[in-house]
Amino acid sequence: MQMKLLLWMVVMMVILPSSTVTASSNISLETCPQTCGNVSVPFPFGFGRPECAKNSTFLLTCNQSGSLLYGDIPIDNISLEDGTITGLIYPAYECYDQNGLKNGTDRLIWLSRPSLIISPIHNKFIGLGCDTIAKMTDREGRSGSGCITFCNNPADIRKDSSCSGFGCCQTSIPEHLDQVNFTVTSSSNHTDVLDFNPCSYAFIVANSFDISKLDFLGPQETFPSWLPVVFEWVIGDNRGCQDYCGPNAKCSYADTVGGFRCWCKPGFIGNPYLPLGCQDIDECKEPNKYPCLGTCWNTIGSYTCENKTNKTTWPIILGISLGFTVVCVVIGAWWLSKILKKRRKVKLRSQFFKQNGGLLLQQQLSSTEGNVEKTKIFSTKELERATDNFNRNRILGQGGQGTVYKGMLVDGRIVAVKKSKVPDKEKVKDFINEVVILTQINHRNIVKLLGCCLETEVPLLVYEFIPNGTLFQYIHGQNEEFSLSWERRLTIASEVASALSYLHSATSIPIYHRDVKSSNILLDEKYRVKVSDFGASRSIAIDQTHLTTNVQGTFGYLDPEYYQSGQFTEKSDVYSFGVVLVELLTGEKPIFLERTKGGRSLASHFILSMEDNSLFNILDARVKDSSAHEEIMKVAKLAYRCLSLSGKKRPRMIEIAVELEQICFLQNSSNDQKIHEEIRYVETKVTNYGDFASGGALSIDMEPPFSSESWGLLEKQLGSNVE
Ligand SMILES: *[C@@H]1O[C@H](CO)[C@@H](O)[C@H](O)[C@H]1NC(C)=O
Ligand SMILES: *[C@@H]1O[C@H](CO)[C@@H](O)[C@H](O)[C@H]1NC(C)=O
Ligand SMILES: *[C@@H]1O[C@H](CO)[C@@H](O)[C@H](O)[C@H]1NC(C)=O
Ligand SMILES: *[C@@H]1O[C@H](CO)[C@@H](O)[C@H](O)[C@H]1NC(C)=O
Ligand SMILES: *[C@@H]1O[C@H](CO)[C@@H](O)[C@H](O)[C@H]1NC(C)=O
Ligand SMILES: *[C@@H]1O[C@H](CO)[C@@H](O)[C@H](O)[C@H]1NC(C)=O
Ligand SMILES: *[C@@H]1O[C@H](CO)[C@@H](O)[C@H](O)[C@H]1NC(C)=O
Ligand SMILES: *[C@@H]1O[C@H](CO)[C@@H](O)[C@H](O)[C@H]1NC(C)=O
């Protein structure tokens, strides 16, 4: 094997002067122009004549100065591989002059064609300035999110590409966004900072853009008028996947947009969207890329290589002996550099381990008794082996916070490995705290943290792997063969409530999840709930009731009170949970694509329906079919209270959990006669808890969701409020 390689290297050096043959083929339809200015325009996109594009969704224009335009948005780049196009968008700004006069503009992006969204993976929303409230809302201004930043001294402003200093704030882009209005305002008209910062800016920008280059302190003229934004596109979603791609191409479903993309099969090259499809690669013409010693035969989709060593001639033998010495020297040098590199890598790893607080964590973990063997500190090697070197094929999901890979440990356990994005040395202490807290959580409806790895620049987290996808996928019909029955929905709601109330009340320090939504609720092989994604979670000291932070969260689930005040309380999680309840009841997504009487938000639509007594018109078909109208009404009323605009009027998570358990129990007892015997059994058990006899339904399923200490806690929390 090695001999063959050597032989090949020598032949390459001696016989073949570097001759590269690259396959060139047209990317657009015949007789259609291929480039506009400097931008090449591959099919399905096109310009010039309508028949040059797949259909009007992909039709662009090329104006006289050679700028490619999508509507009025200039286009910089089109990528078939990533399914993206890069557009240029001007930022929203607000400037003040010395007299306090204001000047500014907002910015609306409205893609208005199907199959195209503002990419949530490739972009972020940024606010810049020293007295700045940056917001993005839908066109009607009914739902939105944003961030706040302020500073009083130019020295406070730290300029780096991760936007972590004062003067810069960022939040992630909601999924499935095709229209957004971003605006920027200030709370005190820049009065105190006018001498060094007259302007505020808000904009969406591609992650690849280095924001540390932006000088936002000076006058507006010095700020760039255009910034790159990445849009994602798909070819369509209403027919079979193969209908969209040409011959010799395959296709895959892009979740972020909800449609198909095409790729050339291995051994083929070209534009997979063209009617002609992908072309065979003549591998024999590219010996640098496709090595072959002997006679090369091209086949469709591959090539074969026939060895004929008896044909070697004198020049080759001469070449071999000459080349051999050269190769020996090269290999020797290569070995030496590899050994040096390896040594450097080991050093770097232990440096990262220290920098990431590895020693601190080891100390913390060994001081919290009992958990030592449960949480593990993994080495980079173990995780690289488990995830096949973080292979792209192993990616389970990608989001604003990081990438999750599927992996298999040496002992055969399947795990999910989360690689977060932002390296921030100052957050390390927080991170360690969070790991310590998460390892102490042990609840059957919360995904379990198995350990972490600190030897890389960004710490890696290792979770148990949950096989059945997210609740979002089940509710919104991406899995048609398994449609959720009413009983299943009720159990899911109850399990989520149990997990959240555990986080709020039963842990030694209250933990707020801060991003409760159906796509963060995973289902295991028995469709039991596992709440996940604690990336945004925070624990707070017991005497605090809220925490003040940059507003962050997900469109449609965000508590309006928190959005206005910036103060996150336990009731903000309750609001988000209310939206999940409504999703379970109605089967609708939290944001509507089309406007309804309550606007584009599911929550306000639901509230209006409740107030009109027309709840049964908006229920999901599977829910409506169920005969349990009384239970449905109870859950709807509970959701209504959770969505109250005033946090004070919302119930606490622990009350919700108790109420849902009771509804579950009523449901089961109407289904099942045998339960009576069990009640008698449990009643005798429950009387031990004094006043709680009537709340005894909680332990009817023989597997109480709370331990007996939690009962004591519950008693303390609720006082005499439980009837
Ligand atoms: C590419 O397009 C040109 C016209 O623009 C045409 O003459 C040529 O035959 C095409 N080549 C291929 C390989 O289709
Ligand atoms: C094309 O690219 C060159 C070099 O990057 C640039 O100078 C020129 O302005 C570009 N032309 C257009 C029409 O964008
Ligand atoms: C072409 O579009 C660009 C970008 O919008 C614009 O700056 C330029 O003025 C346009 N040229 C013409 C001739 O309309
Ligand atoms: C266009 O985008 C692709 C994918 O993001 C990138 O690889 C390529 O370099 C870009 N081309 C230009 C000219 O910016
Ligand atoms: C606001 O900005 C526009 C464009 O830069 C300029 O024409 C106008 O004079 C400005 N108005 C004030 C009050 O500064
Ligand atoms: C964008 O939102 C602002 C306030 O949030 C509003 O004044 C403005 O009219 C909106 N712009 C558009 C184009 O809808
Ligand atoms: C900001 O300016 C507006 C009008 O220009 C004024 O009504 C408001 O009181 C000012 N606010 C502060 C905090 O100065
Ligand atoms: C164009 O094609 C896309 C994707 O195939 C489809 O979603 C859209 O409805 C089509 N538009 C028109 C106007 O036919």
PDB file of C-alpha atoms in Angstrom, residues 278-519:
ATOM      1  CA  CYS A 278     -25.230  16.909 -13.504  1.00  0.00           C
ATOM      2  CA  GLN A 279     -22.476  15.774 -15.893  1.00  0.00           C
ATOM      3  CA  ASP A 280     -20.116  12.841 -15.421  1.00  0.00           C
ATOM      4  CA  ILE A 281     -16.632  13.835 -14.257  1.00  0.00           C
ATOM      5  CA  ASP A 282     -13.903  12.498 -16.566  1.00  0.00           C
ATOM      6  CA  GLU A 283     -11.601  11.528 -13.698  1.00  0.00           C
ATOM      7  CA  CYS A 284      -8.852  10.392 -16.053  1.00  0.00           C
ATOM      8  CA  LYS A 285      -8.360  13.978 -17.197  1.00  0.00           C
ATOM      9  CA  GLU A 286      -7.714  15.116 -13.628  1.00  0.00           C
ATOM     10  CA  PRO A 287      -4.953  12.814 -12.356  1.00  0.00           C
ATOM     11  CA  ASN A 288      -4.037  15.280  -9.595  1.00  0.00           C
ATOM     12  CA  LYS A 289      -7.428  14.855  -7.992  1.00  0.00           C
ATOM     13  CA  TYR A 290      -8.080  11.234  -8.981  1.00  0.00           C
ATOM     14  CA  PRO A 291      -4.771   9.340  -8.828  1.00  0.00           C
ATOM     15  CA  CYS A 292      -4.278   6.314 -11.074  1.00  0.00           C
ATOM     16  CA  LEU A 293      -1.102   4.357 -11.713  1.00  0.00           C
ATOM     17  CA  GLY A 294      -1.551   2.494 -14.950  1.00  0.00           C
ATOM     18  CA  THR A 295      -4.319   2.791 -17.498  1.00  0.00           C
ATOM     19  CA  CYS A 296      -7.308   4.900 -16.523  1.00  0.00           C
ATOM     20  CA  TRP A 297     -10.825   4.158 -17.813  1.00  0.00           C
ATOM     21  CA  ASN A 298     -13.618   6.630 -17.236  1.00  0.00           C
ATOM     22  CA  THR A 299     -17.021   5.131 -16.373  1.00  0.00           C
ATOM     23  CA  ILE A 300     -20.290   6.942 -15.750  1.00  0.00           C
ATOM     24  CA  GLY A 301     -20.108   8.195 -12.180  1.00  0.00           C
ATOM     25  CA  SER A 302     -16.680   6.703 -11.438  1.00  0.00           C
ATOM     26  CA  TYR A 303     -13.479   5.358 -13.039  1.00  0.00           C
ATOM     27  CA  THR A 304     -11.331   2.236 -13.015  1.00  0.00           C
ATOM     28  CA  CYS A 305      -7.607   1.959 -12.929  1.00  0.00           C
ATOM     29  CA  GLU A 306      -5.626  -0.933 -14.427  1.00  0.00           C
ATOM     30  CA  ASN A 307      -2.071  -1.688 -13.266  1.00  0.00           C
ATOM     31  CA  LYS A 308       0.421  -2.579 -15.985  1.00  0.00           C
ATOM     32  CA  THR A 309       3.830  -2.567 -14.314  1.00  0.00           C
ATOM     33  CA  ASN A 310       5.492  -4.644 -17.082  1.00  0.00           C
ATOM     34  CA  LYS A 311       5.330  -1.608 -19.351  1.00  0.00           C
ATOM     35  CA  THR A 312       7.750   0.413 -17.223  1.00  0.00           C
ATOM     36  CA  THR A 313      10.474   1.951 -19.277  1.00  0.00           C
ATOM     37  CA  TRP A 314      13.959   3.267 -18.539  1.00  0.00           C
ATOM     38  CA  PRO A 315      13.060   6.869 -17.832  1.00  0.00           C
ATOM     39  CA  ILE A 316      10.637   5.734 -15.179  1.00  0.00           C
ATOM     40  CA  ILE A 317      13.209   3.543 -13.432  1.00  0.00           C
ATOM     41  CA  LEU A 318      15.677   6.405 -13.512  1.00  0.00           C
ATOM     42  CA  GLY A 319      12.975   8.666 -12.188  1.00  0.00           C
ATOM     43  CA  ILE A 320      12.164   6.247  -9.410  1.00  0.00           C
ATOM     44  CA  SER A 321      15.680   6.076  -8.057  1.00  0.00           C
ATOM     45  CA  LEU A 322      16.038   9.839  -8.349  1.00  0.00           C
ATOM     46  CA  GLY A 323      12.644  10.497  -6.878  1.00  0.00           C
ATOM     47  CA  PHE A 324      13.155   8.012  -4.055  1.00  0.00           C
ATOM     48  CA  THR A 325      15.850  10.057  -2.356  1.00  0.00           C
ATOM     49  CA  VAL A 326      13.737  13.200  -2.675  1.00  0.00           C
ATOM     50  CA  VAL A 327      10.727  11.422  -1.210  1.00  0.00           C
ATOM     51  CA  CYS A 328      12.782  10.122   1.722  1.00  0.00           C
ATOM     52  CA  VAL A 329      13.838  13.652   2.595  1.00  0.00           C
ATOM     53  CA  VAL A 330      10.278  14.958   2.232  1.00  0.00           C
ATOM     54  CA  ILE A 331       8.820  12.208   4.415  1.00  0.00           C
ATOM     55  CA  GLY A 332      11.500  12.742   7.056  1.00  0.00           C
ATOM     56  CA  ALA A 333      10.679  16.440   7.241  1.00  0.00           C
ATOM     57  CA  TRP A 334       6.981  15.652   7.351  1.00  0.00           C
ATOM     58  CA  TRP A 335       7.449  13.275  10.304  1.00  0.00           C
ATOM     59  CA  LEU A 336       9.466  15.820  12.203  1.00  0.00           C
ATOM     60  CA  SER A 337       6.879  18.572  11.702  1.00  0.00           C
ATOM     61  CA  LYS A 338       4.092  16.196  12.689  1.00  0.00           C
ATOM     62  CA  ILE A 339       5.799  15.290  15.965  1.00  0.00           C
ATOM     63  CA  LEU A 340       6.373  18.954  16.752  1.00  0.00           C
ATOM     64  CA  LYS A 341       2.754  19.776  15.917  1.00  0.00           C
ATOM     65  CA  LYS A 342       1.493  17.004  18.165  1.00  0.00           C
ATOM     66  CA  ARG A 343       3.556  18.268  21.047  1.00  0.00           C
ATOM     67  CA  ARG A 344       2.173  21.786  20.529  1.00  0.00           C
ATOM     68  CA  LYS A 345      -1.397  20.452  20.411  1.00  0.00           C
ATOM     69  CA  VAL A 346      -1.051  18.646  23.752  1.00  0.00           C
ATOM     70  CA  LYS A 347       0.286  21.846  25.316  1.00  0.00           C
ATOM     71  CA  LEU A 348      -2.595  23.891  23.874  1.00  0.00           C
ATOM     72  CA  ARG A 349      -5.159  21.421  25.187  1.00  0.00           C
ATOM     73  CA  SER A 350      -3.965  21.621  28.750  1.00  0.00           C
ATOM     74  CA  GLN A 351      -3.840  25.410  28.415  1.00  0.00           C
ATOM     75  CA  PHE A 352      -7.501  25.505  27.299  1.00  0.00           C
ATOM     76  CA  PHE A 353      -8.390  23.123  30.119  1.00  0.00           C
ATOM     77  CA  LYS A 354      -6.979  25.563  32.659  1.00  0.00           C
ATOM     78  CA  GLN A 355      -8.395  28.624  30.921  1.00  0.00           C
ATOM     79  CA  ASN A 356     -11.844  27.063  30.786  1.00  0.00           C
ATOM     80  CA  GLY A 357     -11.847  26.542  34.503  1.00  0.00           C
ATOM     81  CA  GLY A 358     -11.167  22.805  34.419  1.00  0.00           C
ATOM     82  CA  LEU A 359      -9.400  22.859  37.763  1.00  0.00           C
ATOM     83  CA  LEU A 360     -12.245  24.859  39.310  1.00  0.00           C
ATOM     84  CA  LEU A 361     -14.798  22.414  37.966  1.00  0.00           C
ATOM     85  CA  GLN A 362     -12.871  19.369  39.138  1.00  0.00           C
ATOM     86  CA  GLN A 363     -12.737  20.916  42.590  1.00  0.00           C
ATOM     87  CA  GLN A 364     -16.461  21.833  42.567  1.00  0.00           C
ATOM     88  CA  LEU A 365     -17.521  18.428  41.363  1.00  0.00           C
ATOM     89  CA  SER A 366     -15.514  16.600  43.963  1.00  0.00           C
ATOM     90  CA  SER A 367     -16.952  18.795  46.717  1.00  0.00           C
ATOM     91  CA  THR A 368     -20.586  18.056  45.758  1.00  0.00           C
ATOM     92  CA  GLU A 369     -20.843  14.552  47.082  1.00  0.00           C
ATOM     93  CA  GLY A 370     -22.528  11.772  45.229  1.00  0.00           C
ATOM     94  CA  ASN A 371     -22.287  13.382  41.817  1.00  0.00           C
ATOM     95  CA  VAL A 372     -18.664  12.645  41.182  1.00  0.00           C
ATOM     96  CA  GLU A 373     -19.138   9.591  39.050  1.00  0.00           C
ATOM     97  CA  LYS A 374     -22.289  10.890  37.366  1.00  0.00           C
ATOM     98  CA  THR A 375     -20.613  13.846  35.658  1.00  0.00           C
ATOM     99  CA  LYS A 376     -17.619  13.222  33.580  1.00  0.00           C
ATOM    100  CA  ILE A 377     -14.945  15.472  32.167  1.00  0.00           C
ATOM    101  CA  PHE A 378     -14.410  14.131  28.659  1.00  0.00           C
ATOM    102  CA  SER A 379     -11.197  14.472  26.696  1.00  0.00           C
ATOM    103  CA  THR A 380     -11.106  15.933  23.188  1.00  0.00           C
ATOM    104  CA  LYS A 381      -9.958  12.589  21.830  1.00  0.00           C
ATOM    105  CA  GLU A 382     -12.977  10.741  23.223  1.00  0.00           C
ATOM    106  CA  LEU A 383     -15.387  13.243  21.689  1.00  0.00           C
ATOM    107  CA  GLU A 384     -13.583  13.391  18.353  1.00  0.00           C
ATOM    108  CA  ARG A 385     -13.827   9.626  18.134  1.00  0.00           C
ATOM    109  CA  ALA A 386     -17.482   9.671  19.217  1.00  0.00           C
ATOM    110  CA  THR A 387     -18.511  12.202  16.553  1.00  0.00           C
ATOM    111  CA  ASP A 388     -16.221  11.008  13.767  1.00  0.00           C
ATOM    112  CA  ASN A 389     -14.161  14.233  14.019  1.00  0.00           C
ATOM    113  CA  PHE A 390     -17.295  16.441  14.149  1.00  0.00           C
ATOM    114  CA  ASN A 391     -18.393  15.134  10.781  1.00  0.00           C
ATOM    115  CA  ARG A 392     -20.989  17.279   8.983  1.00  0.00           C
ATOM    116  CA  ASN A 393     -23.171  14.187   8.503  1.00  0.00           C
ATOM    117  CA  ARG A 394     -23.477  13.891  12.279  1.00  0.00           C
ATOM    118  CA  ILE A 395     -25.080  17.329  12.730  1.00  0.00           C
ATOM    119  CA  LEU A 396     -28.450  17.020  14.496  1.00  0.00           C
ATOM    120  CA  GLY A 397     -29.255  20.707  14.585  1.00  0.00           C
ATOM    121  CA  GLN A 398     -27.789  24.152  14.233  1.00  0.00           C
ATOM    122  CA  GLY A 399     -28.931  27.332  15.896  1.00  0.00           C
ATOM    123  CA  GLY A 400     -27.884  30.754  17.068  1.00  0.00           C
ATOM    124  CA  GLN A 401     -26.152  29.222  20.072  1.00  0.00           C
ATOM    125  CA  GLY A 402     -24.159  26.437  18.487  1.00  0.00           C
ATOM    126  CA  THR A 403     -24.131  23.115  16.717  1.00  0.00           C
ATOM    127  CA  VAL A 404     -25.283  19.749  18.095  1.00  0.00           C
ATOM    128  CA  TYR A 405     -23.661  16.508  16.872  1.00  0.00           C
ATOM    129  CA  LYS A 406     -24.751  12.933  17.352  1.00  0.00           C
ATOM    130  CA  GLY A 407     -22.046  10.658  18.721  1.00  0.00           C
ATOM    131  CA  MET A 408     -21.348   7.226  20.161  1.00  0.00           C
ATOM    132  CA  LEU A 409     -19.094   6.800  23.181  1.00  0.00           C
ATOM    133  CA  VAL A 410     -16.678   3.866  23.507  1.00  0.00           C
ATOM    134  CA  ASP A 411     -19.101   2.133  25.893  1.00  0.00           C
ATOM    135  CA  GLY A 412     -21.814   2.207  23.195  1.00  0.00           C
ATOM    136  CA  ARG A 413     -23.934   5.002  24.698  1.00  0.00           C
ATOM    137  CA  ILE A 414     -25.438   7.366  22.101  1.00  0.00           C
ATOM    138  CA  VAL A 415     -24.963  11.016  23.075  1.00  0.00           C
ATOM    139  CA  ALA A 416     -25.584  14.523  21.746  1.00  0.00           C
ATOM    140  CA  VAL A 417     -22.522  16.786  21.807  1.00  0.00           C
ATOM    141  CA  LYS A 418     -23.131  20.546  21.839  1.00  0.00           C
ATOM    142  CA  LYS A 419     -20.419  22.838  20.533  1.00  0.00           C
ATOM    143  CA  SER A 420     -21.303  26.405  21.451  1.00  0.00           C
ATOM    144  CA  LYS A 421     -20.269  29.359  19.353  1.00  0.00           C
ATOM    145  CA  VAL A 422     -19.048  32.216  21.483  1.00  0.00           C
ATOM    146  CA  PRO A 423     -15.724  31.942  23.264  1.00  0.00           C
ATOM    147  CA  ASP A 424     -15.802  34.501  26.085  1.00  0.00           C
ATOM    148  CA  LYS A 425     -13.216  34.113  28.783  1.00  0.00           C
ATOM    149  CA  GLU A 426     -15.158  36.229  31.271  1.00  0.00           C
ATOM    150  CA  LYS A 427     -18.200  33.992  31.064  1.00  0.00           C
ATOM    151  CA  VAL A 428     -16.227  30.919  32.118  1.00  0.00           C
ATOM    152  CA  LYS A 429     -17.198  31.207  35.768  1.00  0.00           C
ATOM    153  CA  ASP A 430     -20.885  31.409  34.781  1.00  0.00           C
ATOM    154  CA  PHE A 431     -20.388  28.428  32.517  1.00  0.00           C
ATOM    155  CA  ILE A 432     -18.855  26.350  35.304  1.00  0.00           C
ATOM    156  CA  ASN A 433     -21.726  27.342  37.576  1.00  0.00           C
ATOM    157  CA  GLU A 434     -24.218  26.238  34.955  1.00  0.00           C
ATOM    158  CA  VAL A 435     -22.511  22.878  34.495  1.00  0.00           C
ATOM    159  CA  VAL A 436     -22.506  22.333  38.243  1.00  0.00           C
ATOM    160  CA  ILE A 437     -26.199  23.261  38.482  1.00  0.00           C
ATOM    161  CA  LEU A 438     -27.202  21.104  35.523  1.00  0.00           C
ATOM    162  CA  THR A 439     -25.393  18.100  36.930  1.00  0.00           C
ATOM    163  CA  GLN A 440     -27.410  18.450  40.117  1.00  0.00           C
ATOM    164  CA  ILE A 441     -30.707  18.428  38.251  1.00  0.00           C
ATOM    165  CA  ASN A 442     -32.189  14.973  38.167  1.00  0.00           C
ATOM    166  CA  HIS A 443     -35.708  14.894  36.797  1.00  0.00           C
ATOM    167  CA  ARG A 444     -37.149  12.322  34.441  1.00  0.00           C
ATOM    168  CA  ASN A 445     -38.536  15.017  32.117  1.00  0.00           C
ATOM    169  CA  ILE A 446     -35.326  17.037  31.832  1.00  0.00           C
ATOM    170  CA  VAL A 447     -32.586  16.023  29.446  1.00  0.00           C
ATOM    171  CA  LYS A 448     -29.549  14.803  31.359  1.00  0.00           C
ATOM    172  CA  LEU A 449     -26.112  16.414  31.107  1.00  0.00           C
ATOM    173  CA  LEU A 450     -23.555  13.623  31.079  1.00  0.00           C
ATOM    174  CA  GLY A 451     -20.456  15.763  31.138  1.00  0.00           C
ATOM    175  CA  CYS A 452     -18.347  18.310  29.370  1.00  0.00           C
ATOM    176  CA  CYS A 453     -15.020  18.800  27.689  1.00  0.00           C
ATOM    177  CA  LEU A 454     -12.805  21.760  28.485  1.00  0.00           C
ATOM    178  CA  GLU A 455      -9.785  21.087  26.306  1.00  0.00           C
ATOM    179  CA  THR A 456     -11.038  23.044  23.305  1.00  0.00           C
ATOM    180  CA  GLU A 457     -11.250  26.802  22.916  1.00  0.00           C
ATOM    181  CA  VAL A 458     -15.027  26.658  23.284  1.00  0.00           C
ATOM    182  CA  PRO A 459     -16.260  24.194  25.950  1.00  0.00           C
ATOM    183  CA  LEU A 460     -18.258  21.197  24.658  1.00  0.00           C
ATOM    184  CA  LEU A 461     -21.305  19.799  26.503  1.00  0.00           C
ATOM    185  CA  VAL A 462     -22.341  16.125  26.346  1.00  0.00           C
ATOM    186  CA  TYR A 463     -26.031  15.244  26.802  1.00  0.00           C
ATOM    187  CA  GLU A 464     -27.978  12.001  26.657  1.00  0.00           C
ATOM    188  CA  PHE A 465     -29.350  11.471  23.124  1.00  0.00           C
ATOM    189  CA  ILE A 466     -33.127  11.735  22.712  1.00  0.00           C
ATOM    190  CA  PRO A 467     -34.194   9.863  19.572  1.00  0.00           C
ATOM    191  CA  ASN A 468     -37.654  11.045  18.626  1.00  0.00           C
ATOM    192  CA  GLY A 469     -37.231  14.679  17.629  1.00  0.00           C
ATOM    193  CA  THR A 470     -39.031  17.742  18.944  1.00  0.00           C
ATOM    194  CA  LEU A 471     -42.615  18.425  19.955  1.00  0.00           C
ATOM    195  CA  PHE A 472     -42.663  21.159  17.295  1.00  0.00           C
ATOM    196  CA  GLN A 473     -42.179  18.517  14.571  1.00  0.00           C
ATOM    197  CA  TYR A 474     -45.016  16.397  15.956  1.00  0.00           C
ATOM    198  CA  ILE A 475     -47.526  19.207  16.382  1.00  0.00           C
ATOM    199  CA  HIS A 476     -46.827  20.845  13.063  1.00  0.00           C
ATOM    200  CA  GLY A 477     -47.245  17.754  11.012  1.00  0.00           C
ATOM    201  CA  GLN A 478     -43.739  17.014   9.810  1.00  0.00           C
ATOM    202  CA  ASN A 479     -44.344  13.450  11.038  1.00  0.00           C
ATOM    203  CA  GLU A 480     -47.697  12.637   9.551  1.00  0.00           C
ATOM    204  CA  GLU A 481     -47.811   8.956  10.481  1.00  0.00           C
ATOM    205  CA  PHE A 482     -47.804   9.881  14.156  1.00  0.00           C
ATOM    206  CA  SER A 483     -50.469  12.469  14.924  1.00  0.00           C
ATOM    207  CA  LEU A 484     -50.839  13.341  18.607  1.00  0.00           C
ATOM    208  CA  SER A 485     -54.047  12.263  20.354  1.00  0.00           C
ATOM    209  CA  TRP A 486     -55.659  14.504  22.978  1.00  0.00           C
ATOM    210  CA  GLU A 487     -54.618  12.180  25.823  1.00  0.00           C
ATOM    211  CA  ARG A 488     -51.003  12.229  24.625  1.00  0.00           C
ATOM    212  CA  ARG A 489     -51.072  16.045  24.375  1.00  0.00           C
ATOM    213  CA  LEU A 490     -52.402  16.312  27.904  1.00  0.00           C
ATOM    214  CA  THR A 491     -49.673  14.012  29.250  1.00  0.00           C
ATOM    215  CA  ILE A 492     -47.029  16.018  27.399  1.00  0.00           C
ATOM    216  CA  ALA A 493     -48.347  19.317  28.837  1.00  0.00           C
ATOM    217  CA  SER A 494     -48.355  17.843  32.299  1.00  0.00           C
ATOM    218  CA  GLU A 495     -44.819  16.479  31.973  1.00  0.00           C
ATOM    219  CA  VAL A 496     -43.459  19.811  30.725  1.00  0.00           C
ATOM    220  CA  ALA A 497     -45.176  21.616  33.611  1.00  0.00           C
ATOM    221  CA  SER A 498     -43.721  19.145  36.079  1.00  0.00           C
ATOM    222  CA  ALA A 499     -40.210  19.722  34.690  1.00  0.00           C
ATOM    223  CA  LEU A 500     -40.519  23.525  34.771  1.00  0.00           C
ATOM    224  CA  SER A 501     -41.984  23.631  38.251  1.00  0.00           C
ATOM    225  CA  TYR A 502     -39.139  21.427  39.391  1.00  0.00           C
ATOM    226  CA  LEU A 503     -36.672  23.952  37.946  1.00  0.00           C
ATOM    227  CA  HIS A 504     -38.495  26.900  39.520  1.00  0.00           C
ATOM    228  CA  SER A 505     -39.115  25.444  42.938  1.00  0.00           C
ATOM    229  CA  ALA A 506     -37.478  22.144  43.754  1.00  0.00           C
ATOM    230  CA  THR A 507     -33.841  22.877  42.980  1.00  0.00           C
ATOM    231  CA  SER A 508     -31.724  24.483  45.668  1.00  0.00           C
ATOM    232  CA  ILE A 509     -31.431  27.643  43.563  1.00  0.00           C
ATOM    233  CA  PRO A 510     -34.375  28.582  41.289  1.00  0.00           C
ATOM    234  CA  ILE A 511     -33.543  28.126  37.612  1.00  0.00           C
ATOM    235  CA  TYR A 512     -35.398  29.983  34.858  1.00  0.00           C
ATOM    236  CA  HIS A 513     -35.361  28.246  31.498  1.00  0.00           C
ATOM    237  CA  ARG A 514     -35.842  31.473  29.467  1.00  0.00           C
ATOM    238  CA  ASP A 515     -36.442  29.784  26.118  1.00  0.00           C
ATOM    239  CA  VAL A 516     -39.482  27.558  26.628  1.00  0.00           C
ATOM    240  CA  LYS A 517     -40.860  26.575  23.194  1.00  0.00           C
ATOM    241  CA  SER A 518     -42.071  23.460  21.454  1.00  0.00           C
ATOM    242  CA  SER A 519     -38.815  23.011  19.550  1.00  0.00           C
TER     243      SER A 519
END
